[in-house]
């Protein structure tokens, strides 16, 4: 928690005791998340779109159809904000006022730039694919030239990022502790259900081990 | 799927076959979500912040500390974008290119305005509390005058909203169907774990029924 904020605008103002600018904290949240909400503004109107992503070192990668509006806007180098939120639980206090949520979130400010180098683009798509399911890239047919052309990849540096984390039980006012009201945390967890094979799957192909050893199940077992 | 888009800027361009402007579809997604990602732009820089919310009819309600940066910005009547995303599964194709996600998302464009009427403000806070956990408002101590003053509530109309939904198996190219590669969907679900009571909970208070009949568990049982 001793890493200083990266910038004035990237400083958490509200409940700063929940803030962290520590790279390890930020990376861990980004690696656990699956969907980022990416915001851009066009003539003052913000648009927030859910996107999958991948991380390589100190860069995040996004991808989209080359023709998509968001990809085209981002590729022009306009300011963006990427937010990833992990919801860990509902915090149920005795007073309505002290209800809260346990969460871990990261906000990244920056400018996304298009990746044009073929090798970096391929590694970025690998990172995005493996971010969703570890080891998946090695199992599948890689993109051909036409598919690479139809896909745009953007790189967002993790230079201006902050994390915000709330954990633990509700904090009620002293005078509410005697109320006849249950208080505590209802933990929430994203889990996987049994894989559903494609209707057109060739006979005799078993689900890969990666599917059953996915990080979701590991998380579930580890806690 | 026959409801027309509410506006030019609120029209889904990319994969329009996944779009819906049907009020029932939009409300169902908003009611199932727990966290919205709210975007505003300040001098061209977007900020995307996770927020809980509630819905009453054709309006969404947000709340925050009266002193928070986002609440103050939104209360000035600047354009906002609120996005709710439910991630239903990872779509694992035989080709990297056709990997996707099953999801249901809603994007709302509009201007949030501060709620000043005391009665509406109270009902909004009730809706936000009960949105997280059905019936919770009736169990807890309602906000006192000081807490109401410290809380700002914003109303966002659901006038310019769109939903986007992907369901079903991967769609691989014909020539990839014979590959030695598993394909299908890994379903994801947000579930609750056992409630954790507050360390300072009075003896003899049992968890309320609402906790065990929460919508998460019902969803899990119903599918």
Short mmCIF file of C-alpha atoms in Angstrom, two decimals:
data_model
loop_
_atom_site.label_atom_id
_atom_site.label_comp_id
_atom_site.label_asym_id
_atom_site.label_seq_id
_atom_site.Cartn_x
_atom_site.Cartn_y
_atom_site.Cartn_z
CA UNK A 1 0.00 0.00 0.00
CA UNK A 2 3.06 2.25 -0.08
CA UNK A 3 3.30 2.73 -3.82
CA UNK A 4 2.36 6.36 -4.58
CA UNK A 5 -0.51 7.18 -6.98
CA UNK A 6 0.65 7.49 -10.60
CA UNK A 7 -1.04 10.83 -11.22
CA UNK A 8 -3.40 13.40 -9.79
CA UNK A 9 -6.35 12.24 -11.88
CA UNK A 10 -5.51 8.60 -11.16
CA UNK A 11 -5.71 9.08 -7.39
CA UNK A 12 -8.57 7.45 -5.50
CA UNK A 13 -10.34 10.23 -3.58
CA UNK A 14 -13.32 8.50 -2.00
CA UNK A 15 -12.32 6.15 0.89
CA UNK A 16 -8.59 6.39 0.07
CA UNK A 17 -7.86 3.78 2.76
CA UNK A 18 -9.24 1.23 0.28
CA UNK A 19 -6.85 2.31 -2.48
CA UNK A 20 -3.69 0.63 -3.65
CA UNK A 21 -1.23 1.52 -6.38
CA UNK A 22 0.83 -1.61 -5.82
CA UNK A 23 1.60 -3.37 -9.11
CA UNK A 24 1.19 -6.86 -7.64
CA UNK A 25 -2.27 -6.00 -6.30
CA UNK A 26 -3.32 -4.46 -9.61
CA UNK A 27 -2.00 -7.36 -11.70
CA UNK A 28 -3.67 -9.98 -9.49
CA UNK A 29 -7.10 -8.34 -9.88
CA UNK A 30 -6.67 -7.94 -13.64
CA UNK A 31 -5.58 -11.56 -13.97
CA UNK A 32 -8.59 -12.86 -12.04
CA UNK A 33 -11.15 -10.75 -13.91
CA UNK A 34 -12.67 -11.93 -17.17
CA UNK A 35 -14.46 -8.89 -18.52
CA UNK A 36 -13.32 -5.28 -18.51
CA UNK A 37 -15.62 -2.33 -18.96
CA UNK A 38 -13.96 0.07 -21.36
CA UNK A 39 -15.05 3.67 -21.56
CA UNK A 40 -14.41 6.18 -24.30
CA UNK A 41 -16.00 9.56 -24.87
CA UNK A 42 -17.21 10.79 -28.23
CA UNK A 43 -18.07 14.48 -28.26
CA UNK A 44 -18.61 14.46 -24.50
CA UNK A 45 -20.85 11.37 -24.51
CA UNK A 46 -19.26 8.40 -22.74
CA UNK A 47 -19.75 4.84 -24.02
CA UNK A 48 -18.95 1.88 -21.76
CA UNK A 49 -18.53 -1.49 -23.46
CA UNK A 50 -17.70 -4.91 -21.96
CA UNK A 51 -14.58 -6.47 -23.50
CA UNK A 52 -12.37 -9.44 -22.80
CA UNK A 53 -8.69 -8.72 -22.41
CA UNK A 54 -5.27 -10.18 -21.72
CA UNK A 55 -2.18 -8.96 -19.92
CA UNK A 56 1.48 -9.25 -20.88
CA UNK A 57 3.70 -7.65 -18.27
CA UNK A 58 2.82 -3.99 -17.94
CA UNK A 59 0.41 -3.89 -20.87
CA UNK A 60 -3.20 -4.88 -21.35
CA UNK A 61 -4.44 -6.03 -24.73
CA UNK A 62 -7.94 -5.69 -26.14
CA UNK A 63 -9.25 -7.01 -29.40
CA UNK A 64 -12.24 -6.46 -31.57
CA UNK A 65 -13.46 -6.68 -35.10
CA UNK A 66 -11.46 -4.22 -37.17
CA UNK A 67 -14.73 -2.71 -38.30
CA UNK A 68 -16.18 -2.12 -34.81
CA UNK A 69 -16.93 1.40 -33.70
CA UNK A 70 -15.11 1.08 -30.38
CA UNK A 71 -12.00 -0.46 -31.93
CA UNK A 72 -11.88 2.29 -34.52
CA UNK A 73 -12.33 5.00 -31.90
CA UNK A 74 -9.70 3.55 -29.60
CA UNK A 75 -7.28 3.08 -32.48
CA UNK A 76 -7.38 6.79 -33.14
CA UNK A 77 -5.65 7.23 -29.84
CA UNK A 78 -8.39 8.79 -27.75
CA UNK A 79 -8.33 8.72 -23.93
CA UNK A 80 -9.81 5.55 -22.45
CA UNK A 81 -10.69 4.16 -19.04
CA UNK A 82 -10.66 0.41 -18.43
CA UNK A 83 -12.26 -0.93 -15.26
CA UNK A 84 -12.30 -4.48 -13.94
CA UNK A 85 -14.47 -5.33 -10.94
CA UNK A 86 -14.54 -8.55 -8.94
CA UNK A 87 -17.58 -8.77 -6.68
CA UNK A 88 -16.72 -10.83 -3.62
CA UNK A 89 -19.79 -10.43 -1.45
CA UNK A 90 -22.73 -8.43 -0.19
CA UNK A 91 -22.04 -6.66 3.10
CA UNK A 92 -25.23 -6.73 5.11
CA UNK A 93 -25.24 -4.30 8.00
CA UNK A 94 -27.92 -3.67 10.62
CA UNK A 95 -28.53 -0.22 9.17
CA UNK A 96 -29.39 0.41 5.53
CA UNK A 97 -26.72 3.12 5.48
CA UNK A 98 -23.82 0.80 6.25
CA UNK A 99 -24.70 -1.78 3.62
CA UNK A 100 -21.84 -2.23 1.22
CA UNK A 101 -20.13 -4.70 -1.06
CA UNK A 102 -16.86 -6.53 -0.80
CA UNK A 103 -15.04 -6.05 -4.07
CA UNK A 104 -11.70 -5.68 -5.75
CA UNK A 105 -11.52 -3.28 -8.67
CA UNK A 106 -8.90 -1.75 -10.92
CA UNK A 107 -9.23 1.45 -12.92
CA UNK A 108 -6.74 2.07 -15.73
CA UNK A 109 -6.51 5.45 -17.43
CA UNK A 110 -4.62 5.78 -20.66
CA UNK A 111 -4.61 5.82 -24.41
CA UNK A 112 -4.94 2.56 -26.30
CA UNK A 113 -2.82 2.26 -29.41
CA UNK A 114 -3.25 -0.21 -32.27
CA UNK A 115 -0.79 -3.10 -32.42
CA UNK A 116 0.58 -3.39 -35.94
CA UNK A 117 3.56 -5.69 -35.43
CA UNK A 118 2.45 -9.19 -36.51
CA UNK A 119 4.41 -11.00 -33.81
CA UNK A 120 3.12 -8.78 -30.99
CA UNK A 121 -0.41 -9.08 -32.36
CA UNK A 122 -0.21 -12.86 -32.28
CA UNK A 123 1.18 -12.89 -28.75
CA UNK A 124 -1.58 -10.51 -27.66
CA UNK A 125 -4.30 -12.77 -29.07
CA UNK A 126 -2.63 -15.71 -27.33
CA UNK A 127 -2.69 -13.75 -24.05
CA UNK A 128 -6.36 -12.85 -24.48
CA UNK A 129 -7.31 -16.46 -25.29
CA UNK A 130 -5.31 -17.92 -22.42
CA UNK A 131 -6.59 -15.25 -20.04
CA UNK A 132 -10.09 -16.67 -20.45
CA UNK A 133 -8.94 -20.28 -20.23
CA UNK A 134 -5.38 -21.14 -19.37
CA UNK A 135 -3.67 -23.22 -22.07
CA UNK A 136 -6.48 -22.86 -24.60
CA UNK A 137 -4.31 -21.24 -27.30
CA UNK A 138 -2.18 -24.37 -27.71
CA UNK A 139 -5.30 -26.49 -28.27
CA UNK A 140 -6.90 -24.55 -31.11
CA UNK A 141 -6.31 -23.59 -34.71
CA UNK A 142 -4.41 -20.26 -34.73
CA UNK A 143 -5.75 -17.34 -36.77
CA UNK A 144 -5.00 -17.35 -40.49
CA UNK A 145 -4.00 -14.26 -42.46
CA UNK A 146 -7.56 -13.29 -43.26
CA UNK A 147 -8.68 -13.64 -39.62
CA UNK A 148 -5.69 -11.59 -38.44
CA UNK A 149 -6.68 -8.85 -40.85
CA UNK A 150 -10.26 -8.86 -39.59
CA UNK A 151 -9.08 -8.51 -35.99
CA UNK A 152 -7.76 -5.33 -34.49
CA UNK A 153 -5.63 -5.49 -31.36
CA UNK A 154 -5.06 -2.56 -29.02
CA UNK A 155 -2.43 -2.09 -26.36
CA UNK A 156 -3.13 -0.11 -23.19
CA UNK A 157 -0.19 0.59 -20.86
CA UNK A 158 -0.66 -0.07 -17.13
CA UNK A 159 1.05 3.19 -16.25
CA UNK A 160 -1.85 4.99 -14.66
CA UNK A 161 -3.71 2.35 -12.67
CA UNK A 162 -5.26 2.13 -9.23
CA UNK A 163 -6.88 -0.67 -7.27
CA UNK A 164 -9.64 -0.36 -4.71
CA UNK A 165 -10.46 -3.18 -2.33
CA UNK A 166 -13.05 -3.72 0.40
CA UNK A 167 -12.99 -6.85 2.54
CA UNK A 168 -14.41 -7.96 5.84
CA UNK A 169 -17.60 -7.67 7.85
CA UNK A 170 -20.03 -4.73 8.03
CA UNK A 171 -19.14 -1.79 10.28
CA UNK A 172 -22.28 -0.75 12.10
CA UNK A 173 -22.64 2.16 14.47
CA UNK A 174 -22.18 1.22 18.13
CA UNK A 175 -25.80 1.99 19.00
CA UNK A 176 -27.08 -0.41 16.29
CA UNK A 177 -25.22 -3.47 17.57
CA UNK A 178 -28.05 -4.39 19.91
CA UNK A 179 -30.69 -4.40 17.17
CA UNK A 180 -32.61 -7.59 16.47
CA UNK A 181 -31.09 -7.85 13.00
CA UNK A 182 -28.71 -10.32 11.38
CA UNK A 183 -25.51 -8.81 10.02
CA UNK A 184 -22.66 -10.31 8.07
CA UNK A 185 -21.43 -11.03 4.59
CA UNK A 186 -23.04 -13.06 1.83
CA UNK A 187 -20.03 -14.22 -0.21
CA UNK A 188 -20.37 -14.33 -3.98
CA UNK A 189 -18.27 -16.42 -6.30
CA UNK A 190 -18.10 -16.89 -10.06
CA UNK A 191 -17.98 -20.62 -10.72
CA UNK A 192 -18.08 -22.90 -13.72
CA UNK A 193 -20.78 -25.46 -14.31
CA UNK A 194 -20.29 -28.65 -16.30
CA UNK A 195 -18.93 -28.00 -19.83
CA UNK A 196 -21.52 -28.31 -22.62
CA UNK A 197 -20.06 -29.82 -25.76
CA UNK A 198 -20.91 -28.36 -29.16
CA UNK A 199 -23.73 -30.24 -30.93
CA UNK A 200 -21.47 -30.70 -33.96
CA UNK A 201 -18.50 -32.04 -31.97
CA UNK A 202 -16.79 -35.00 -33.65
CA UNK A 203 -17.32 -38.27 -31.81
CA UNK A 204 -14.65 -39.44 -29.45
CA UNK A 205 -13.20 -36.05 -28.51
CA UNK A 206 -12.93 -35.64 -24.76
CA UNK A 207 -12.98 -32.26 -22.99
CA UNK A 208 -9.40 -31.07 -22.41
CA UNK A 209 -7.95 -31.18 -18.93
CA UNK A 210 -7.68 -27.36 -18.96
CA UNK A 211 -11.45 -27.20 -18.76
CA UNK A 212 -11.58 -29.01 -15.46
CA UNK A 213 -8.53 -27.37 -14.01
CA UNK A 214 -9.67 -23.88 -14.90
CA UNK A 215 -8.78 -21.11 -12.49
CA UNK A 216 -12.39 -20.86 -11.37
CA UNK A 217 -12.37 -24.36 -9.98
CA UNK A 218 -8.96 -23.85 -8.45
CA UNK A 219 -10.19 -20.71 -6.76
CA UNK A 220 -13.18 -22.54 -5.45
CA UNK A 221 -11.11 -25.40 -4.08
CA UNK A 222 -8.47 -23.13 -2.60
CA UNK A 223 -10.79 -21.11 -0.39
CA UNK B 1 -36.78 -8.11 -31.00
CA UNK B 2 -39.14 -5.83 -32.91
CA UNK B 3 -38.85 -2.76 -30.71
CA UNK B 4 -36.97 -0.10 -32.71
CA UNK B 5 -33.76 1.46 -31.36
CA UNK B 6 -34.39 4.57 -29.24
CA UNK B 7 -31.87 6.74 -31.07
CA UNK B 8 -29.12 6.79 -33.65
CA UNK B 9 -26.34 6.82 -31.04
CA UNK B 10 -28.14 4.16 -28.98
CA UNK B 11 -28.22 1.70 -31.89
CA UNK B 12 -26.08 -1.43 -31.69
CA UNK B 13 -23.90 -1.47 -34.83
CA UNK B 14 -21.62 -4.46 -34.33
CA UNK B 15 -23.46 -7.81 -34.71
CA UNK B 16 -26.92 -6.15 -34.74
CA UNK B 17 -28.55 -9.60 -34.74
CA UNK B 18 -27.61 -9.80 -31.06
CA UNK B 19 -29.34 -6.52 -30.22
CA UNK B 20 -32.67 -5.97 -28.56
CA UNK B 21 -34.51 -2.82 -27.59
CA UNK B 22 -37.32 -4.73 -25.92
CA UNK B 23 -38.16 -3.29 -22.51
CA UNK B 24 -38.79 -6.71 -20.94
CA UNK B 25 -35.37 -7.99 -22.08
CA UNK B 26 -33.63 -4.84 -20.83
CA UNK B 27 -35.39 -4.88 -17.45
CA UNK B 28 -34.65 -8.59 -16.88
CA UNK B 29 -30.92 -8.09 -17.44
CA UNK B 30 -30.82 -5.01 -15.21
CA UNK B 31 -32.73 -6.84 -12.48
CA UNK B 32 -30.37 -9.81 -12.54
CA UNK B 33 -27.18 -7.71 -12.50
CA UNK B 34 -25.64 -6.51 -9.26
CA UNK B 35 -23.02 -4.02 -10.35
CA UNK B 36 -23.24 -1.41 -13.09
CA UNK B 37 -20.23 0.25 -14.67
CA UNK B 38 -20.99 3.94 -14.95
CA UNK B 39 -19.02 6.14 -17.30
CA UNK B 40 -18.72 9.89 -17.32
CA UNK B 41 -16.29 12.10 -19.20
CA UNK B 42 -14.46 15.03 -17.66
CA UNK B 43 -12.72 17.21 -20.23
CA UNK B 44 -12.60 14.34 -22.70
CA UNK B 45 -11.22 11.81 -20.21
CA UNK B 46 -13.66 9.01 -19.45
CA UNK B 47 -13.94 7.51 -15.96
CA UNK B 48 -15.70 4.17 -15.44
CA UNK B 49 -16.75 3.32 -11.89
CA UNK B 50 -18.55 0.25 -10.53
CA UNK B 51 -21.77 1.12 -8.70
CA UNK B 52 -24.72 -0.77 -7.26
CA UNK B 53 -28.13 0.33 -8.44
CA UNK B 54 -31.85 -0.26 -8.23
CA UNK B 55 -34.73 -0.01 -10.68
CA UNK B 56 -38.21 1.39 -10.21
CA UNK B 57 -40.24 1.09 -13.39
CA UNK B 58 -38.52 3.00 -16.17
CA UNK B 59 -35.86 4.58 -13.99
CA UNK B 60 -32.58 3.40 -12.54
CA UNK B 61 -31.31 4.80 -9.26
CA UNK B 62 -27.69 5.17 -8.16
CA UNK B 63 -26.40 6.35 -4.86
CA UNK B 64 -23.15 7.54 -3.43
CA UNK B 65 -21.63 9.64 -0.76
CA UNK B 66 -22.74 13.22 -1.35
CA UNK B 67 -19.10 14.22 -1.31
CA UNK B 68 -17.93 11.70 -3.96
CA UNK B 69 -16.43 12.96 -7.18
CA UNK B 70 -18.65 10.83 -9.40
CA UNK B 71 -21.86 11.74 -7.57
CA UNK B 72 -21.01 15.41 -7.81
CA UNK B 73 -20.17 15.15 -11.51
CA UNK B 74 -23.32 13.19 -12.31
CA UNK B 75 -25.45 15.57 -10.27
CA UNK B 76 -24.36 18.41 -12.50
CA UNK B 77 -26.30 16.75 -15.25
CA UNK B 78 -23.50 15.57 -17.50
CA UNK B 79 -23.99 12.76 -20.06
CA UNK B 80 -23.49 9.29 -18.61
CA UNK B 81 -23.37 5.71 -19.84
CA UNK B 82 -24.40 2.87 -17.56
CA UNK B 83 -23.54 -0.69 -18.58
CA UNK B 84 -24.53 -3.95 -16.90
CA UNK B 85 -22.97 -7.21 -18.11
CA UNK B 86 -23.91 -10.74 -17.13
CA UNK B 87 -21.28 -13.25 -18.18
CA UNK B 88 -22.95 -16.59 -18.87
CA UNK B 89 -20.14 -18.65 -20.30
CA UNK B 90 -16.95 -19.00 -22.29
CA UNK B 91 -17.53 -20.07 -25.88
CA UNK B 92 -14.68 -22.36 -26.87
CA UNK B 93 -14.40 -22.89 -30.60
CA UNK B 94 -11.96 -25.02 -32.56
CA UNK B 95 -10.35 -21.90 -34.00
CA UNK B 96 -8.96 -19.07 -31.88
CA UNK B 97 -10.85 -16.63 -34.08
CA UNK B 98 -14.30 -17.97 -33.24
CA UNK B 99 -13.82 -17.95 -29.48
CA UNK B 100 -16.43 -15.79 -27.82
CA UNK B 101 -18.43 -15.32 -24.66
CA UNK B 102 -22.06 -15.89 -23.88
CA UNK B 103 -23.34 -12.77 -22.19
CA UNK B 104 -26.29 -10.49 -21.67
CA UNK B 105 -25.54 -6.79 -21.44
CA UNK B 106 -27.44 -3.54 -21.30
CA UNK B 107 -26.12 -0.11 -22.22
CA UNK B 108 -28.05 2.94 -21.02
CA UNK B 109 -27.25 6.41 -22.33
CA UNK B 110 -28.63 9.41 -20.57
CA UNK B 111 -28.26 12.16 -18.05
CA UNK B 112 -28.52 11.34 -14.37
CA UNK B 113 -30.29 13.93 -12.25
CA UNK B 114 -30.18 14.29 -8.47
CA UNK B 115 -33.25 13.13 -6.55
CA UNK B 116 -34.26 15.83 -4.08
CA UNK B 117 -37.76 14.71 -3.09
CA UNK B 118 -37.44 12.96 0.29
CA UNK B 119 -40.08 10.33 -0.46
CA UNK B 120 -38.58 9.40 -3.85
CA UNK B 121 -35.11 9.33 -2.31
CA UNK B 122 -36.24 6.88 0.36
CA UNK B 123 -37.96 4.65 -2.19
CA UNK B 124 -34.86 4.73 -4.34
CA UNK B 125 -32.64 3.62 -1.45
CA UNK B 126 -35.16 0.87 -0.70
CA UNK B 127 -34.97 -0.26 -4.34
CA UNK B 128 -31.16 -0.28 -4.29
CA UNK B 129 -31.05 -2.26 -1.03
CA UNK B 130 -33.67 -4.77 -2.15
CA UNK B 131 -32.02 -5.09 -5.56
CA UNK B 132 -28.96 -6.58 -3.88
CA UNK B 133 -30.98 -8.79 -1.54
CA UNK B 134 -34.72 -9.09 -1.89
CA UNK B 135 -36.58 -8.04 1.25
CA UNK B 136 -33.51 -6.67 3.04
CA UNK B 137 -34.90 -3.14 3.47
CA UNK B 138 -37.68 -4.36 5.79
CA UNK B 139 -35.12 -6.07 8.04
CA UNK B 140 -32.81 -3.16 8.74
CA UNK B 141 -32.76 0.22 10.44
CA UNK B 142 -33.76 2.83 7.84
CA UNK B 143 -31.53 5.86 7.26
CA UNK B 144 -31.84 8.74 9.73
CA UNK B 145 -31.82 12.40 8.72
CA UNK B 146 -28.06 12.71 8.95
CA UNK B 147 -27.48 9.59 6.85
CA UNK B 148 -29.97 10.80 4.24
CA UNK B 149 -28.08 14.06 4.01
CA UNK B 150 -24.78 12.26 3.54
CA UNK B 151 -26.22 10.17 0.71
CA UNK B 152 -26.87 11.47 -2.76
CA UNK B 153 -29.29 9.63 -5.02
CA UNK B 154 -29.37 9.97 -8.77
CA UNK B 155 -32.08 9.00 -11.25
CA UNK B 156 -31.26 7.81 -14.75
CA UNK B 157 -34.17 7.30 -17.17
CA UNK B 158 -34.29 4.08 -19.18
CA UNK B 159 -35.21 5.97 -22.32
CA UNK B 160 -32.15 5.25 -24.39
CA UNK B 161 -31.23 1.66 -23.63
CA UNK B 162 -30.16 -1.34 -25.65
CA UNK B 163 -29.52 -4.98 -24.79
CA UNK B 164 -27.06 -7.31 -26.46
CA UNK B 165 -27.23 -11.05 -25.96
CA UNK B 166 -25.17 -14.00 -27.15
CA UNK B 167 -26.23 -17.54 -26.35
CA UNK B 168 -25.51 -21.01 -27.64
CA UNK B 169 -22.57 -23.07 -28.89
CA UNK B 170 -19.52 -21.90 -30.87
CA UNK B 171 -19.90 -21.41 -34.62
CA UNK B 172 -16.83 -22.82 -36.29
CA UNK B 173 -16.01 -22.74 -39.96
CA UNK B 174 -17.10 -25.86 -41.84
CA UNK B 175 -13.52 -26.91 -42.58
CA UNK B 176 -12.58 -26.79 -38.86
CA UNK B 177 -15.26 -29.25 -37.73
CA UNK B 178 -13.01 -32.24 -38.36
CA UNK B 179 -10.18 -30.91 -36.19
CA UNK B 180 -9.03 -32.94 -33.21
CA UNK B 181 -10.19 -30.22 -30.81
CA UNK B 182 -12.92 -30.07 -28.20
CA UNK B 183 -15.47 -27.32 -28.69
CA UNK B 184 -18.36 -26.16 -26.57
CA UNK B 185 -19.36 -23.82 -23.80
CA UNK B 186 -18.00 -23.54 -20.29
CA UNK B 187 -20.97 -22.06 -18.38
CA UNK B 188 -20.25 -19.48 -15.68
CA UNK B 189 -22.53 -18.66 -12.81
CA UNK B 190 -22.41 -16.20 -9.93
CA UNK B 191 -23.38 -18.10 -6.79
CA UNK B 192 -23.51 -17.42 -3.09
CA UNK B 193 -21.48 -19.32 -0.54
CA UNK B 194 -22.55 -19.82 3.08
CA UNK B 195 -23.30 -16.52 4.87
CA UNK B 196 -20.58 -15.33 7.28
CA UNK B 197 -22.02 -13.67 10.35
CA UNK B 198 -20.47 -10.48 11.70
CA UNK B 199 -18.04 -11.10 14.58
CA UNK B 200 -19.99 -8.67 16.74
CA UNK B 201 -23.40 -10.23 16.03
CA UNK B 202 -25.60 -10.53 19.12
CA UNK B 203 -26.10 -14.07 20.28
CA UNK B 204 -29.22 -15.89 19.23
CA UNK B 205 -29.87 -14.02 15.97
CA UNK B 206 -30.44 -16.40 13.09
CA UNK B 207 -29.72 -15.51 9.44
CA UNK B 208 -32.95 -14.27 7.80
CA UNK B 209 -34.75 -16.52 5.34
CA UNK B 210 -34.06 -13.98 2.58
CA UNK B 211 -30.41 -14.96 2.72
CA UNK B 212 -31.09 -18.54 1.79
CA UNK B 213 -33.78 -17.78 -0.70
CA UNK B 214 -31.72 -15.17 -2.50
CA UNK B 215 -32.16 -14.92 -6.24
CA UNK B 216 -28.71 -16.41 -6.80
CA UNK B 217 -29.72 -19.69 -5.23
CA UNK B 218 -33.04 -19.68 -7.00
CA UNK B 219 -31.28 -19.15 -10.30
CA UNK B 220 -28.93 -21.99 -9.57
CA UNK B 221 -31.76 -24.35 -8.67
CA UNK B 222 -33.89 -23.33 -11.63
CA UNK B 223 -31.38 -24.11 -14.35
#
